[in-house]
Amino acid sequence: MKVIWSDTAKLHWSKTLDFIAKNFGVSAVETFIKKTMEATKQISAMP
């Protein structure tokens, strides 16, 4: 199954990335993106 992100979810995710970057740095953003993509793959595999 394919996970489809709503426009609202994309906006919130983008704002979350900005917050993490400002407060924790680029490496934290990269980690957050990686973990988000892993979670999305798991949701896709087991909806």
mmCIF file with all atom_site columns, C-alpha atoms in Angstrom:
data_model
loop_
_atom_site.group_PDB
_atom_site.id
_atom_site.type_symbol
_atom_site.label_atom_id
_atom_site.label_alt_id
_atom_site.label_comp_id
_atom_site.label_asym_id
_atom_site.label_entity_id
_atom_site.label_seq_id
_atom_site.pdbx_PDB_ins_code
_atom_site.Cartn_x
_atom_site.Cartn_y
_atom_site.Cartn_z
_atom_site.occupancy
_atom_site.B_iso_or_equiv
_atom_site.pdbx_formal_charge
_atom_site.auth_seq_id
_atom_site.auth_comp_id
_atom_site.auth_asym_id
_atom_site.auth_atom_id
_atom_site.pdbx_PDB_model_num
ATOM 1  C CA . MET A 1 1  ? 0.000  0.000  0.000  1.00 0.00 ? 1  MET A CA 1
ATOM 2  C CA . LYS A 1 2  ? 1.206  3.509  -0.780 1.00 0.00 ? 2  LYS A CA 1
ATOM 3  C CA . VAL A 1 3  ? 1.293  6.192  1.912  1.00 0.00 ? 3  VAL A CA 1
ATOM 4  C CA . ILE A 1 4  ? -0.065 9.489  0.638  1.00 0.00 ? 4  ILE A CA 1
ATOM 5  C CA . TRP A 1 5  ? 0.829  12.607 2.619  1.00 0.00 ? 5  TRP A CA 1
ATOM 6  C CA . SER A 1 6  ? -1.834 15.305 2.774  1.00 0.00 ? 6  SER A CA 1
ATOM 7  C CA . ASP A 1 7  ? -0.895 18.907 2.102  1.00 0.00 ? 7  ASP A CA 1
ATOM 8  C CA . THR A 1 8  ? -1.403 19.656 5.795  1.00 0.00 ? 8  THR A CA 1
ATOM 9  C CA . ALA A 1 9  ? 0.900  16.812 6.822  1.00 0.00 ? 9  ALA A CA 1
ATOM 10 C CA . LYS A 1 10 ? 3.574  18.029 4.406  1.00 0.00 ? 10 LYS A CA 1
ATOM 11 C CA . LEU A 1 11 ? 3.313  21.554 5.815  1.00 0.00 ? 11 LEU A CA 1
ATOM 12 C CA . HIS A 1 12 ? 3.602  20.358 9.421  1.00 0.00 ? 12 HIS A CA 1
ATOM 13 C CA . TRP A 1 13 ? 6.528  18.092 8.522  1.00 0.00 ? 13 TRP A CA 1
ATOM 14 C CA . SER A 1 14 ? 8.319  20.983 6.842  1.00 0.00 ? 14 SER A CA 1
ATOM 15 C CA . LYS A 1 15 ? 7.778  23.217 9.873  1.00 0.00 ? 15 LYS A CA 1
ATOM 16 C CA . THR A 1 16 ? 9.028  20.422 12.113 1.00 0.00 ? 16 THR A CA 1
ATOM 17 C CA . LEU A 1 17 ? 12.198 20.135 10.025 1.00 0.00 ? 17 LEU A CA 1
ATOM 18 C CA . ASP A 1 18 ? 12.753 23.886 10.326 1.00 0.00 ? 18 ASP A CA 1
ATOM 19 C CA . PHE A 1 19 ? 12.311 23.717 14.107 1.00 0.00 ? 19 PHE A CA 1
ATOM 20 C CA . ILE A 1 20 ? 14.728 20.799 14.435 1.00 0.00 ? 20 ILE A CA 1
ATOM 21 C CA . ALA A 1 21 ? 17.308 22.533 12.226 1.00 0.00 ? 21 ALA A CA 1
ATOM 22 C CA . LYS A 1 22 ? 17.169 25.755 14.239 1.00 0.00 ? 22 LYS A CA 1
ATOM 23 C CA . ASN A 1 23 ? 17.304 24.052 17.631 1.00 0.00 ? 23 ASN A CA 1
ATOM 24 C CA . PHE A 1 24 ? 19.329 20.880 17.087 1.00 0.00 ? 24 PHE A CA 1
ATOM 25 C CA . GLY A 1 25 ? 21.262 21.215 13.816 1.00 0.00 ? 25 GLY A CA 1
ATOM 26 C CA . VAL A 1 26 ? 21.459 19.627 10.410 1.00 0.00 ? 26 VAL A CA 1
ATOM 27 C CA . SER A 1 27 ? 22.495 16.165 11.605 1.00 0.00 ? 27 SER A CA 1
ATOM 28 C CA . ALA A 1 28 ? 19.333 15.968 13.726 1.00 0.00 ? 28 ALA A CA 1
ATOM 29 C CA . VAL A 1 29 ? 17.269 16.882 10.653 1.00 0.00 ? 29 VAL A CA 1
ATOM 30 C CA . GLU A 1 30 ? 18.939 14.121 8.654  1.00 0.00 ? 30 GLU A CA 1
ATOM 31 C CA . THR A 1 31 ? 18.227 11.610 11.425 1.00 0.00 ? 31 THR A CA 1
ATOM 32 C CA . PHE A 1 32 ? 14.603 12.745 11.669 1.00 0.00 ? 32 PHE A CA 1
ATOM 33 C CA . ILE A 1 33 ? 14.119 12.413 7.901  1.00 0.00 ? 33 ILE A CA 1
ATOM 34 C CA . LYS A 1 34 ? 15.650 8.926  7.915  1.00 0.00 ? 34 LYS A CA 1
ATOM 35 C CA . LYS A 1 35 ? 13.442 7.778  10.787 1.00 0.00 ? 35 LYS A CA 1
ATOM 36 C CA . THR A 1 36 ? 10.355 9.302  9.176  1.00 0.00 ? 36 THR A CA 1
ATOM 37 C CA . MET A 1 37 ? 11.039 7.467  5.921  1.00 0.00 ? 37 MET A CA 1
ATOM 38 C CA . GLU A 1 38 ? 11.591 4.194  7.809  1.00 0.00 ? 38 GLU A CA 1
ATOM 39 C CA . ALA A 1 39 ? 8.295  4.634  9.669  1.00 0.00 ? 39 ALA A CA 1
ATOM 40 C CA . THR A 1 40 ? 6.515  5.450  6.409  1.00 0.00 ? 40 THR A CA 1
ATOM 41 C CA . LYS A 1 41 ? 7.850  2.240  4.853  1.00 0.00 ? 41 LYS A CA 1
ATOM 42 C CA . GLN A 1 42 ? 6.610  0.229  7.858  1.00 0.00 ? 42 GLN A CA 1
ATOM 43 C CA . ILE A 1 43 ? 3.159  1.825  7.645  1.00 0.00 ? 43 ILE A CA 1
ATOM 44 C CA . SER A 1 44 ? 3.084  1.081  3.936  1.00 0.00 ? 44 SER A CA 1
ATOM 45 C CA . ALA A 1 45 ? 3.979  -2.565 4.533  1.00 0.00 ? 45 ALA A CA 1
ATOM 46 C CA . MET A 1 46 ? 1.507  -3.048 7.408  1.00 0.00 ? 46 MET A CA 1
ATOM 47 C CA . PRO A 1 47 ? -1.346 -0.540 7.157  1.00 0.00 ? 47 PRO A CA 1
#
